[in-house]
Amino acid sequence: MGGVIYVKTSDNGGNDSNNGAAWDTALATISNALTKATDGDEIRVAAGTYKETITISKSISLLGGYSAEENDTQDYVTNVTALDGAWKGYWGNVSPLIYNTADSLIEGFTIQSDDACSKAALENSDANITIRFCIFTNNSGAILNNGSSYATIN
């Protein structure tokens, strides 16, 4: 098992200049956490709306549903964590919200409003991905598997 990287919105004190080693030094964007991550790491994401596209190219666990308090536990019902594509505009940006190329886990997210992508909100390419306790809503499509990829959805 790898390390843990923490993310919370900039409105809640997250800052991409931080090191992401604890909630009080959390990063502001998931994409920056993914850049810092190594295989086996866990990225814990606090409640809030994240308006960004992300690429997962390492075998990591991306976990939403945290309150951003020390020693908190994951509660994705109370602490809604959303990746939102509304900022992309209609057909303005055809990349998916999530592009995955590594065996990984995504858990506890609402993935929403990606009408701009003509493919799907999550594109999985030549990798095995596990998706647990996620909601896909208001997207042009949910999941697209390319190549020899496999998605497990719980």
N, CA and C atoms as an extended XYZ file, in Angstrom:
462
Properties=species:S:1:pos:R:3:atomname:S:1:resname:S:1:resid:I:1 pbc="F F F"
N         0.841       -1.183        0.000 N   MET     1
C         0.000        0.000        0.000 CA  MET     1
C         0.878        1.235        0.000 C   MET     1
N         0.459        2.215       -0.770 N   GLY     2
C         1.210        3.455       -0.887 CA  GLY     2
C         0.797        4.485        0.143 C   GLY     2
N         1.080        5.721       -0.161 N   GLY     3
C         0.762        6.828        0.727 CA  GLY     3
C        -0.630        7.370        0.473 C   GLY     3
N        -0.979        8.402        1.253 N   VAL     4
C        -2.273        9.060        1.128 CA  VAL     4
C        -2.036       10.523        0.757 C   VAL     4
N        -2.777       11.000       -0.235 N   ILE     5
C        -2.725       12.396       -0.661 CA  ILE     5
C        -4.120       12.970       -0.453 C   ILE     5
N        -4.196       14.179        0.124 N   TYR     6
C        -5.472       14.803        0.474 CA  TYR     6
C        -5.783       15.972       -0.456 C   TYR     6
N        -7.086       16.084       -0.818 N   VAL     7
C        -7.544       17.156       -1.705 CA  VAL     7
C        -8.819       17.755       -1.118 C   VAL     7
N        -8.882       19.083       -1.091 N   LYS     8
C       -10.128       19.782       -0.773 CA  LYS     8
C       -10.185       21.049       -1.604 C   LYS     8
N       -11.377       21.549       -1.858 N   THR     9
C       -11.530       22.701       -2.742 CA  THR     9
C       -10.774       23.907       -2.203 C   THR     9
N       -10.414       24.809       -3.082 N   SER    10
C        -9.726       26.030       -2.652 CA  SER    10
C       -10.626       26.858       -1.729 C   SER    10
N       -11.950       26.779       -1.918 N   ASP    11
C       -12.879       27.478       -1.019 CA  ASP    11
C       -12.780       26.970        0.411 C   ASP    11
N       -12.323       25.737        0.567 N   ASN    12
C       -12.176       25.133        1.900 CA  ASN    12
C       -10.728       25.066        2.361 C   ASN    12
N        -9.841       25.791        1.697 N   GLY    13
C        -8.452       25.865        2.139 CA  GLY    13
C        -7.462       25.029        1.363 C   GLY    13
N        -7.919       24.291        0.362 N   GLY    14
C        -6.981       23.539       -0.458 CA  GLY    14
C        -6.136       24.478       -1.302 C   GLY    14
N        -4.876       24.088       -1.522 N   ASN    15
C        -3.960       24.930       -2.283 CA  ASN    15
C        -2.961       24.019       -2.991 C   ASN    15
N        -2.811       24.173       -4.285 N   ASP    16
C        -1.896       23.310       -5.026 CA  ASP    16
C        -0.422       23.586       -4.728 C   ASP    16
N        -0.134       24.588       -3.915 N   SER    17
C         1.231       24.815       -3.439 CA  SER    17
C         1.527       23.964       -2.205 C   SER    17
N         0.481       23.416       -1.595 N   ASN    18
C         0.660       22.545       -0.424 CA  ASN    18
C         1.240       21.208       -0.845 C   ASN    18
N         1.600       20.383        0.156 N   ASN    19
C         2.162       19.075       -0.159 CA  ASN    19
C         1.120       17.954       -0.195 C   ASN    19
N        -0.109       18.209        0.292 N   GLY    20
C        -1.162       17.196        0.250 CA  GLY    20
C        -0.996       16.059        1.236 C   GLY    20
N        -0.120       16.213        2.233 N   ALA    21
C         0.171       15.127        3.176 CA  ALA    21
C        -0.855       14.987        4.295 C   ALA    21
N        -1.728       15.987        4.478 N   ALA    22
C        -2.754       15.954        5.522 CA  ALA    22
C        -3.871       16.899        5.101 C   ALA    22
N        -5.000       16.853        5.812 N   TRP    23
C        -6.101       17.746        5.458 CA  TRP    23
C        -5.716       19.210        5.592 C   TRP    23
N        -4.905       19.562        6.582 N   ASP    24
C        -4.545       20.980        6.744 CA  ASP    24
C        -3.524       21.455        5.715 C   ASP    24
N        -2.951       20.534        4.951 N   THR    25
C        -2.051       20.900        3.846 CA  THR    25
C        -2.536       20.282        2.529 C   THR    25
N        -3.865       20.165        2.409 N   ALA    26
C        -4.468       19.514        1.241 CA  ALA    26
C        -4.236       20.315       -0.035 C   ALA    26
N        -4.181       19.590       -1.137 N   LEU    27
C        -4.115       20.197       -2.458 CA  LEU    27
C        -5.511       20.684       -2.850 C   LEU    27
N        -5.596       21.544       -3.862 N   ALA    28
C        -6.887       22.087       -4.295 CA  ALA    28
C        -7.487       21.343       -5.485 C   ALA    28
N        -6.669       20.607       -6.232 N   THR    29
C        -7.185       19.937       -7.425 CA  THR    29
C        -6.801       18.456       -7.430 C   THR    29
N        -7.724       17.677       -7.967 N   ILE    30
C        -7.479       16.250       -8.106 CA  ILE    30
C        -6.354       16.013       -9.109 C   ILE    30
N        -6.315       16.808      -10.165 N   SER    31
C        -5.283       16.618      -11.189 CA  SER    31
C        -3.881       16.813      -10.620 C   SER    31
N        -3.709       17.758       -9.716 N   ASN    32
C        -2.401       17.945       -9.088 CA  ASN    32
C        -2.056       16.759       -8.189 C   ASN    32
N        -3.050       16.231       -7.476 N   ALA    33
C        -2.820       15.045       -6.642 CA  ALA    33
C        -2.404       13.855       -7.514 C   ALA    33
N        -3.030       13.704       -8.665 N   LEU    34
C        -2.676       12.616       -9.574 CA  LEU    34
C        -1.258       12.768      -10.102 C   LEU    34
N        -0.820       13.996      -10.321 N   THR    35
C         0.554       14.245      -10.765 CA  THR    35
C         1.545       13.815       -9.690 C   THR    35
N         1.235       14.104       -8.427 N   LYS    36
C         2.123       13.770       -7.317 CA  LYS    36
C         2.089       12.289       -6.939 C   LYS    36
N         0.989       11.599       -7.264 N   ALA    37
C         0.790       10.218       -6.834 CA  ALA    37
C         1.748        9.249       -7.519 C   ALA    37
N         1.965        8.136       -6.835 N   THR    38
C         2.700        7.014       -7.399 CA  THR    38
C         1.802        5.778       -7.293 C   THR    38
N         2.156        4.732       -8.027 N   ASP    39
C         1.362        3.501       -7.973 CA  ASP    39
C         1.134        3.074       -6.529 C   ASP    39
N        -0.105        2.705       -6.230 N   GLY    40
C        -0.451        2.238       -4.895 CA  GLY    40
C        -0.960        3.315       -3.960 C   GLY    40
N        -0.860        4.583       -4.353 N   ASP    41
C        -1.321        5.672       -3.494 CA  ASP    41
C        -2.835        5.742       -3.439 C   ASP    41
N        -3.322        6.351       -2.380 N   GLU    42
C        -4.736        6.623       -2.185 CA  GLU    42
C        -4.920        8.137       -2.183 C   GLU    42
N        -5.852        8.621       -2.971 N   ILE    43
C        -6.153       10.057       -2.995 CA  ILE    43
C        -7.523       10.234       -2.368 C   ILE    43
N        -7.564       10.921       -1.226 N   ARG    44
C        -8.812       11.182       -0.522 CA  ARG    44
C        -9.283       12.591       -0.867 C   ARG    44
N       -10.514       12.675       -1.355 N   VAL    45
C       -11.042       13.942       -1.836 CA  VAL    45
C       -12.227       14.358       -0.971 C   VAL    45
N       -12.157       15.584       -0.451 N   ALA    46
C       -13.205       16.112        0.423 CA  ALA    46
C       -14.420       16.547       -0.387 C   ALA    46
N       -15.536       16.652        0.309 N   ALA    47
C       -16.787       17.103       -0.291 CA  ALA    47
C       -16.581       18.424       -1.017 C   ALA    47
N       -17.303       18.592       -2.112 N   GLY    48
C       -17.229       19.813       -2.895 CA  GLY    48
C       -17.391       19.484       -4.364 C   GLY    48
N       -17.376       20.518       -5.179 N   THR    49
C       -17.492       20.363       -6.625 CA  THR    49
C       -16.158       20.716       -7.263 C   THR    49
N       -15.637       19.798       -8.048 N   TYR    50
C       -14.344       19.962       -8.708 CA  TYR    50
C       -14.603       20.097      -10.198 C   TYR    50
N       -14.216       21.236      -10.758 N   LYS    51
C       -14.452       21.534      -12.172 CA  LYS    51
C       -13.137       21.388      -12.921 C   LYS    51
N       -12.846       20.139      -13.264 N   GLU    52
C       -11.594       19.835      -13.951 CA  GLU    52
C       -11.739       18.497      -14.667 C   GLU    52
N       -10.914       18.285      -15.669 N   THR    53
C       -10.790       16.971      -16.272 CA  THR    53
C        -9.561       16.321      -15.661 C   THR    53
N        -9.620       15.001      -15.481 N   ILE    54
C        -8.485       14.316      -14.868 CA  ILE    54
C        -8.067       13.126      -15.711 C   ILE    54
N        -6.777       12.838      -15.655 N   THR    55
C        -6.224       11.657      -16.302 CA  THR    55
C        -5.583       10.784      -15.239 C   THR    55
N        -6.045        9.554      -15.155 N   ILE    56
C        -5.472        8.595      -14.208 CA  ILE    56
C        -4.548        7.685      -14.999 C   ILE    56
N        -3.249        7.815      -14.765 N   SER    57
C        -2.264        7.019      -15.499 CA  SER    57
C        -1.411        6.162      -14.560 C   SER    57
N        -1.817        6.108      -13.292 N   LYS    58
C        -1.115        5.300      -12.296 CA  LYS    58
C        -2.152        4.450      -11.569 C   LYS    58
N        -1.722        3.327      -11.041 N   SER    59
C        -2.630        2.441      -10.303 CA  SER    59
C        -2.870        3.014       -8.913 C   SER    59
N        -3.934        3.791       -8.785 N   ILE    60
C        -4.253        4.482       -7.537 CA  ILE    60
C        -5.704        4.217       -7.147 C   ILE    60
N        -6.058        4.637       -5.925 N   SER    61
C        -7.443        4.642       -5.476 CA  SER    61
C        -7.856        6.094       -5.315 C   SER    61
N        -8.903        6.498       -6.022 N   LEU    62
C        -9.432        7.858       -5.957 CA  LEU    62
C       -10.736        7.789       -5.183 C   LEU    62
N       -10.726        8.342       -3.965 N   LEU    63
C       -11.831        8.162       -3.028 CA  LEU    63
C       -12.474        9.488       -2.666 C   LEU    63
N       -13.747        9.650       -2.959 N   GLY    64
C       -14.497       10.838       -2.572 CA  GLY    64
C       -15.275       10.574       -1.307 C   GLY    64
N       -15.891       11.639       -0.761 N   GLY    65
C       -16.785       11.475        0.376 CA  GLY    65
C       -16.191       11.777        1.730 C   GLY    65
N       -15.191       12.611        1.787 N   TYR    66
C       -14.572       12.962        3.065 CA  TYR    66
C       -14.984       14.372        3.488 C   TYR    66
N       -14.923       14.628        4.783 N   SER    67
C       -15.320       15.940        5.317 CA  SER    67
C       -14.137       16.884        5.461 C   SER    67
N       -12.930       16.422        5.258 N   ALA    68
C       -11.693       17.203        5.375 CA  ALA    68
C       -11.342       17.525        6.818 C   ALA    68
N       -11.737       16.664        7.741 N   GLU    69
C       -11.335       16.801        9.140 CA  GLU    69
C       -10.440       15.629        9.484 C   GLU    69
N        -9.446       15.883       10.320 N   GLU    70
C        -8.508       14.822       10.691 CA  GLU    70
C        -9.264       13.621       11.249 C   GLU    70
N        -8.801       12.442       10.905 N   ASN    71
C        -9.363       11.168       11.367 CA  ASN    71
C       -10.807       10.943       10.923 C   ASN    71
N       -11.247       11.615        9.863 N   ASP    72
C       -12.615       11.383        9.401 CA  ASP    72
C       -12.697       10.066        8.639 C   ASP    72
N       -13.912        9.587        8.476 N   THR    73
C       -14.142        8.380        7.710 CA  THR    73
C       -14.926        8.747        6.455 C   THR    73
N       -14.844        7.902        5.493 N   GLN    74
C       -15.514        8.152        4.218 CA  GLN    74
C       -17.032        8.026        4.386 C   GLN    74
N       -17.752        9.055        3.940 N   ASP    75
C       -19.213        9.053        3.948 CA  ASP    75
C       -19.668        9.792        2.699 C   ASP    75
N       -19.794        9.067        1.597 N   TYR    76
C       -20.091        9.690        0.304 CA  TYR    76
C       -21.559       10.091        0.177 C   TYR    76
N       -22.406        9.700        1.128 N   VAL    77
C       -23.798       10.153        1.114 CA  VAL    77
C       -23.893       11.559        1.702 C   VAL    77
N       -23.253       11.770        2.839 N   THR    78
C       -23.261       13.083        3.501 CA  THR    78
C       -22.304       14.056        2.838 C   THR    78
N       -21.124       13.593        2.487 N   ASN    79
C       -20.060       14.444        1.946 CA  ASN    79
C       -19.966       14.261        0.426 C   ASN    79
N       -20.921       14.843       -0.288 N   VAL    80
C       -20.998       14.665       -1.738 CA  VAL    80
C       -19.770       15.291       -2.408 C   VAL    80
N       -19.103       14.489       -3.200 N   THR    81
C       -17.903       14.907       -3.924 CA  THR    81
C       -18.183       14.756       -5.413 C   THR    81
N       -18.199       15.881       -6.132 N   ALA    82
C       -18.616       15.866       -7.534 CA  ALA    82
C       -17.514       16.317       -8.473 C   ALA    82
N       -17.386       15.594       -9.580 N   LEU    83
C       -16.625       16.058      -10.745 CA  LEU    83
C       -17.668       16.594      -11.703 C   LEU    83
N       -17.574       17.873      -12.015 N   ASP    84
C       -18.625       18.546      -12.764 CA  ASP    84
C       -18.084       19.085      -14.079 C   ASP    84
N       -18.747       18.727      -15.176 N   GLY    85
C       -18.299       19.155      -16.497 CA  GLY    85
C       -19.052       20.331      -17.070 C   GLY    85
N       -19.940       20.946      -16.284 N   ALA    86
C       -20.745       22.048      -16.818 CA  ALA    86
C       -19.883       23.205      -17.314 C   ALA    86
N       -18.723       23.382      -16.730 N   TRP    87
C       -17.821       24.477      -17.118 CA  TRP    87
C       -17.304       24.326      -18.549 C   TRP    87
N       -17.383       23.108      -19.098 N   LYS    88
C       -16.832       22.848      -20.424 CA  LYS    88
C       -17.687       23.427      -21.542 C   LYS    88
N       -18.963       23.692      -21.266 N   GLY    89
C       -19.853       24.192      -22.310 CA  GLY    89
C       -20.309       23.069      -23.213 C   GLY    89
N       -21.364       23.289      -23.917 N   TYR    90
C       -21.908       22.261      -24.792 CA  TYR    90
C       -21.016       22.082      -26.012 C   TYR    90
N       -20.469       20.890      -26.176 N   TRP    91
C       -19.565       20.524      -27.259 CA  TRP    91
C       -18.320       21.411      -27.322 C   TRP    91
N       -17.989       22.055      -26.216 N   GLY    92
C       -16.823       22.927      -26.210 CA  GLY    92
C       -15.519       22.203      -25.974 C   GLY    92
N       -15.551       21.076      -25.316 N   ASN    93
C       -14.347       20.348      -24.956 CA  ASN    93
C       -14.698       18.861      -25.021 C   ASN    93
N       -14.203       18.151      -26.000 N   VAL    94
C       -14.642       16.782      -26.217 CA  VAL    94
C       -13.911       15.743      -25.383 C   VAL    94
N       -12.980       16.143      -24.530 N   SER    95
C       -12.320       15.168      -23.668 CA  SER    95
C       -13.249       14.788      -22.518 C   SER    95
N       -13.186       13.529      -22.073 N   PRO    96
C       -14.048       13.110      -20.968 CA  PRO    96
C       -13.602       13.753      -19.651 C   PRO    96
N       -14.478       13.747      -18.657 N   LEU    97
C       -14.090       14.245      -17.332 CA  LEU    97
C       -12.977       13.393      -16.741 C   LEU    97
N       -13.068       12.087      -16.944 N   ILE    98
C       -12.057       11.166      -16.420 CA  ILE    98
C       -11.539       10.315      -17.570 C   ILE    98
N       -10.230       10.317      -17.760 N   TYR    99
C        -9.588        9.454      -18.742 CA  TYR    99
C        -8.658        8.533      -17.968 C   TYR    99
N        -8.911        7.229      -18.021 N   ASN   100
C        -8.167        6.262      -17.230 CA  ASN   100
C        -7.354        5.332      -18.113 C   ASN   100
N        -6.055        5.173      -17.775 N   THR   101
C        -5.189        4.254      -18.513 CA  THR   101
C        -4.438        3.304      -17.587 C   THR   101
N        -4.865        3.182      -16.331 N   ALA   102
C        -4.181        2.324      -15.362 CA  ALA   102
C        -5.211        1.558      -14.538 C   ALA   102
N        -4.809        0.408      -14.016 N   ASP   103
C        -5.699       -0.343      -13.137 CA  ASP   103
C        -5.927        0.494      -11.885 C   ASP   103
N        -7.168        0.886      -11.651 N   SER   104
C        -7.435        1.837      -10.576 CA  SER   104
C        -8.824        1.635       -9.991 C   SER   104
N        -9.095        2.392       -8.931 N   LEU   105
C       -10.380        2.373       -8.242 CA  LEU   105
C       -10.889        3.804       -8.140 C   LEU   105
N       -12.159        4.010       -8.488 N   ILE   106
C       -12.830        5.287       -8.255 CA  ILE   106
C       -14.035        4.979       -7.385 C   ILE   106
N       -14.140        5.681       -6.257 N   GLU   107
C       -15.186        5.372       -5.291 CA  GLU   107
C       -15.751        6.644       -4.664 C   GLU   107
N       -17.074        6.712       -4.580 N   GLY   108
C       -17.729        7.771       -3.824 CA  GLY   108
C       -17.833        9.119       -4.517 C   GLY   108
N       -17.959        9.137       -5.840 N   PHE   109
C       -18.058       10.390       -6.584 CA  PHE   109
C       -19.398       10.509       -7.298 C   PHE   109
N       -19.843       11.739       -7.499 N   THR   110
C       -20.901       12.050       -8.445 CA  THR   110
C       -20.204       12.640       -9.659 C   THR   110
N       -20.422       12.032      -10.807 N   ILE   111
C       -19.771       12.456      -12.047 CA  ILE   111
C       -20.885       13.005      -12.923 C   ILE   111
N       -20.851       14.322      -13.143 N   GLN   112
C       -22.047       14.986      -13.671 CA  GLN   112
C       -21.777       16.035      -14.731 C   GLN   112
N       -22.813       16.288      -15.497 N   SER   113
C       -22.916       17.428      -16.427 CA  SER   113
C       -21.826       17.471      -17.476 C   SER   113
N       -21.495       16.316      -18.032 N   ASP   114
C       -20.505       16.285      -19.108 CA  ASP   114
C       -21.197       16.082      -20.446 C   ASP   114
N       -22.011       17.045      -20.842 N   ASP   115
C       -22.673       16.988      -22.140 CA  ASP   115
C       -21.722       17.353      -23.279 C   ASP   115
N       -20.577       17.952      -22.944 N   ALA   116
C       -19.650       18.402      -23.975 CA  ALA   116
C       -18.943       17.243      -24.663 C   ALA   116
N       -18.763       16.143      -23.956 N   CYS   117
C       -18.041       15.013      -24.516 CA  CYS   117
C       -18.994       14.121      -25.294 C   CYS   117
N       -18.685       13.862      -26.529 N   SER   118
C       -19.547       13.027      -27.360 CA  SER   118
C       -19.376       11.543      -27.051 C   SER   118
N       -18.374       11.183      -26.268 N   LYS   119
C       -18.108        9.776      -25.949 CA  LYS   119
C       -18.791        9.390      -24.635 C   LYS   119
N       -18.186        9.742      -23.518 N   ALA   120
C       -18.696        9.381      -22.195 CA  ALA   120
C       -17.984       10.227      -21.149 C   ALA   120
N       -18.538       10.276      -19.957 N   ALA   121
C       -17.922       11.041      -18.874 CA  ALA   121
C       -16.627       10.387      -18.404 C   ALA   121
N       -16.559        9.048      -18.487 N   LEU   122
C       -15.357        8.314      -18.095 CA  LEU   122
C       -14.942        7.437      -19.271 C   LEU   122
N       -13.712        7.627      -19.716 N   GLU   123
C       -13.162        6.784      -20.781 CA  GLU   123
C       -12.052        5.932      -20.189 C   GLU   123
N       -12.183        4.623      -20.337 N   ASN   124
C       -11.238        3.655      -19.798 CA  ASN   124
C       -10.502        3.005      -20.961 C   ASN   124
N        -9.189        3.162      -21.019 N   SER   125
C        -8.417        2.697      -22.162 CA  SER   125
C        -7.347        1.694      -21.744 C   SER   125
N        -7.515        0.456      -22.189 N   ASP   126
C        -6.540       -0.612      -21.947 CA  ASP   126
C        -6.176       -0.754      -20.471 C   ASP   126
N        -7.167       -0.707      -19.606 N   ALA   127
C        -6.928       -0.833      -18.167 CA  ALA   127
C        -8.146       -1.463      -17.501 C   ALA   127
N        -7.943       -1.968      -16.309 N   ASN   128
C        -9.042       -2.495      -15.505 CA  ASN   128
C        -9.361       -1.475      -14.425 C   ASN   128
N       -10.599       -1.047      -14.389 N   ILE   129
C       -11.011       -0.035      -13.427 CA  ILE   129
C       -12.175       -0.592      -12.609 C   ILE   129
N       -12.178       -0.264      -11.330 N   THR   130
C       -13.300       -0.599      -10.463 CA  THR   130
C       -13.978        0.698      -10.066 C   THR   130
N       -15.285        0.736      -10.238 N   ILE   131
C       -16.078        1.928       -9.919 CA  ILE   131
C       -17.089        1.520       -8.858 C   ILE   131
N       -16.990        2.126       -7.672 N   ARG   132
C       -17.885        1.769       -6.570 CA  ARG   132
C       -18.571        3.013       -6.026 C   ARG   132
N       -19.843        2.872       -5.741 N   PHE   133
C       -20.620        3.913       -5.067 CA  PHE   133
C       -20.515        5.264       -5.779 C   PHE   133
N       -20.566        5.236       -7.101 N   CYS   134
C       -20.528        6.460       -7.902 CA  CYS   134
C       -21.880        6.677       -8.579 C   CYS   134
N       -22.199        7.935       -8.801 N   ILE   135
C       -23.407        8.317       -9.512 CA  ILE   135
C       -22.987        9.050      -10.779 C   ILE   135
N       -23.512        8.611      -11.917 N   PHE   136
C       -23.309        9.307      -13.183 CA  PHE   136
C       -24.627        9.986      -13.531 C   PHE   136
N       -24.620       11.303      -13.696 N   THR   137
C       -25.869       12.010      -13.965 CA  THR   137
C       -25.643       13.170      -14.931 C   THR   137
N       -26.587       13.376      -15.835 N   ASN   138
C       -26.558       14.476      -16.806 CA  ASN   138
C       -25.313       14.466      -17.685 C   ASN   138
N       -24.930       13.302      -18.157 N   ASN   139
C       -23.797       13.151      -19.063 CA  ASN   139
C       -24.309       12.658      -20.413 C   ASN   139
N       -23.530       12.896      -21.478 N   SER   140
C       -23.929       12.363      -22.782 CA  SER   140
C       -23.785       10.850      -22.808 C   SER   140
N       -22.921       10.307      -21.995 N   GLY   141
C       -22.719        8.873      -21.821 CA  GLY   141
C       -21.987        8.653      -20.518 C   GLY   141
N       -22.015        7.453      -19.976 N   ALA   142
C       -21.392        7.201      -18.676 CA  ALA   142
C       -19.965        6.684      -18.831 C   ALA   142
N       -19.801        5.446      -19.331 N   ILE   143
C       -18.489        4.798      -19.361 CA  ILE   143
C       -18.227        4.235      -20.752 C   ILE   143
N       -17.038        4.484      -21.258 N   LEU   144
C       -16.595        3.935      -22.534 CA  LEU   144
C       -15.322        3.137      -22.288 C   LEU   144
N       -15.336        1.847      -22.658 N   ASN   145
C       -14.153        0.997      -22.558 CA  ASN   145
C       -13.521        0.877      -23.928 C   ASN   145
N       -12.216        1.137      -24.007 N   ASN   146
C       -11.461        1.011      -25.248 CA  ASN   146
C       -10.417       -0.079      -25.109 C   ASN   146
N       -10.076       -0.712      -26.209 N   GLY   147
C        -9.011       -1.709      -26.206 CA  GLY   147
C        -9.359       -2.887      -25.324 C   GLY   147
N        -8.367       -3.391      -24.623 N   SER   148
C        -8.572       -4.557      -23.766 CA  SER   148
C        -8.856       -4.114      -22.334 C   SER   148
N        -9.791       -3.205      -22.182 N   SER   149
C       -10.102       -2.694      -20.853 CA  SER   149
C       -11.326       -3.393      -20.273 C   SER   149
N       -11.418       -3.330      -18.964 N   TYR   150
C       -12.492       -3.997      -18.247 CA  TYR   150
C       -12.918       -3.101      -17.104 C   TYR   150
N       -14.222       -2.890      -16.963 N   ALA   151
C       -14.744       -2.080      -15.869 CA  ALA   151
C       -15.612       -2.943      -14.969 C   ALA   151
N       -15.340       -2.863      -13.673 N   THR   152
C       -16.160       -3.517      -12.663 CA  THR   152
C       -16.929       -2.416      -11.963 C   THR   152
N       -18.244       -2.540      -11.932 N   ILE   153
C       -19.083       -1.508      -11.330 CA  ILE   153
C       -19.863       -2.124      -10.176 C   ILE   153
N       -19.692       -1.539       -8.995 N   ASN   154
C       -20.401       -2.013       -7.789 CA  ASN   154
C       -21.324       -0.908       -7.312 C   ASN   154
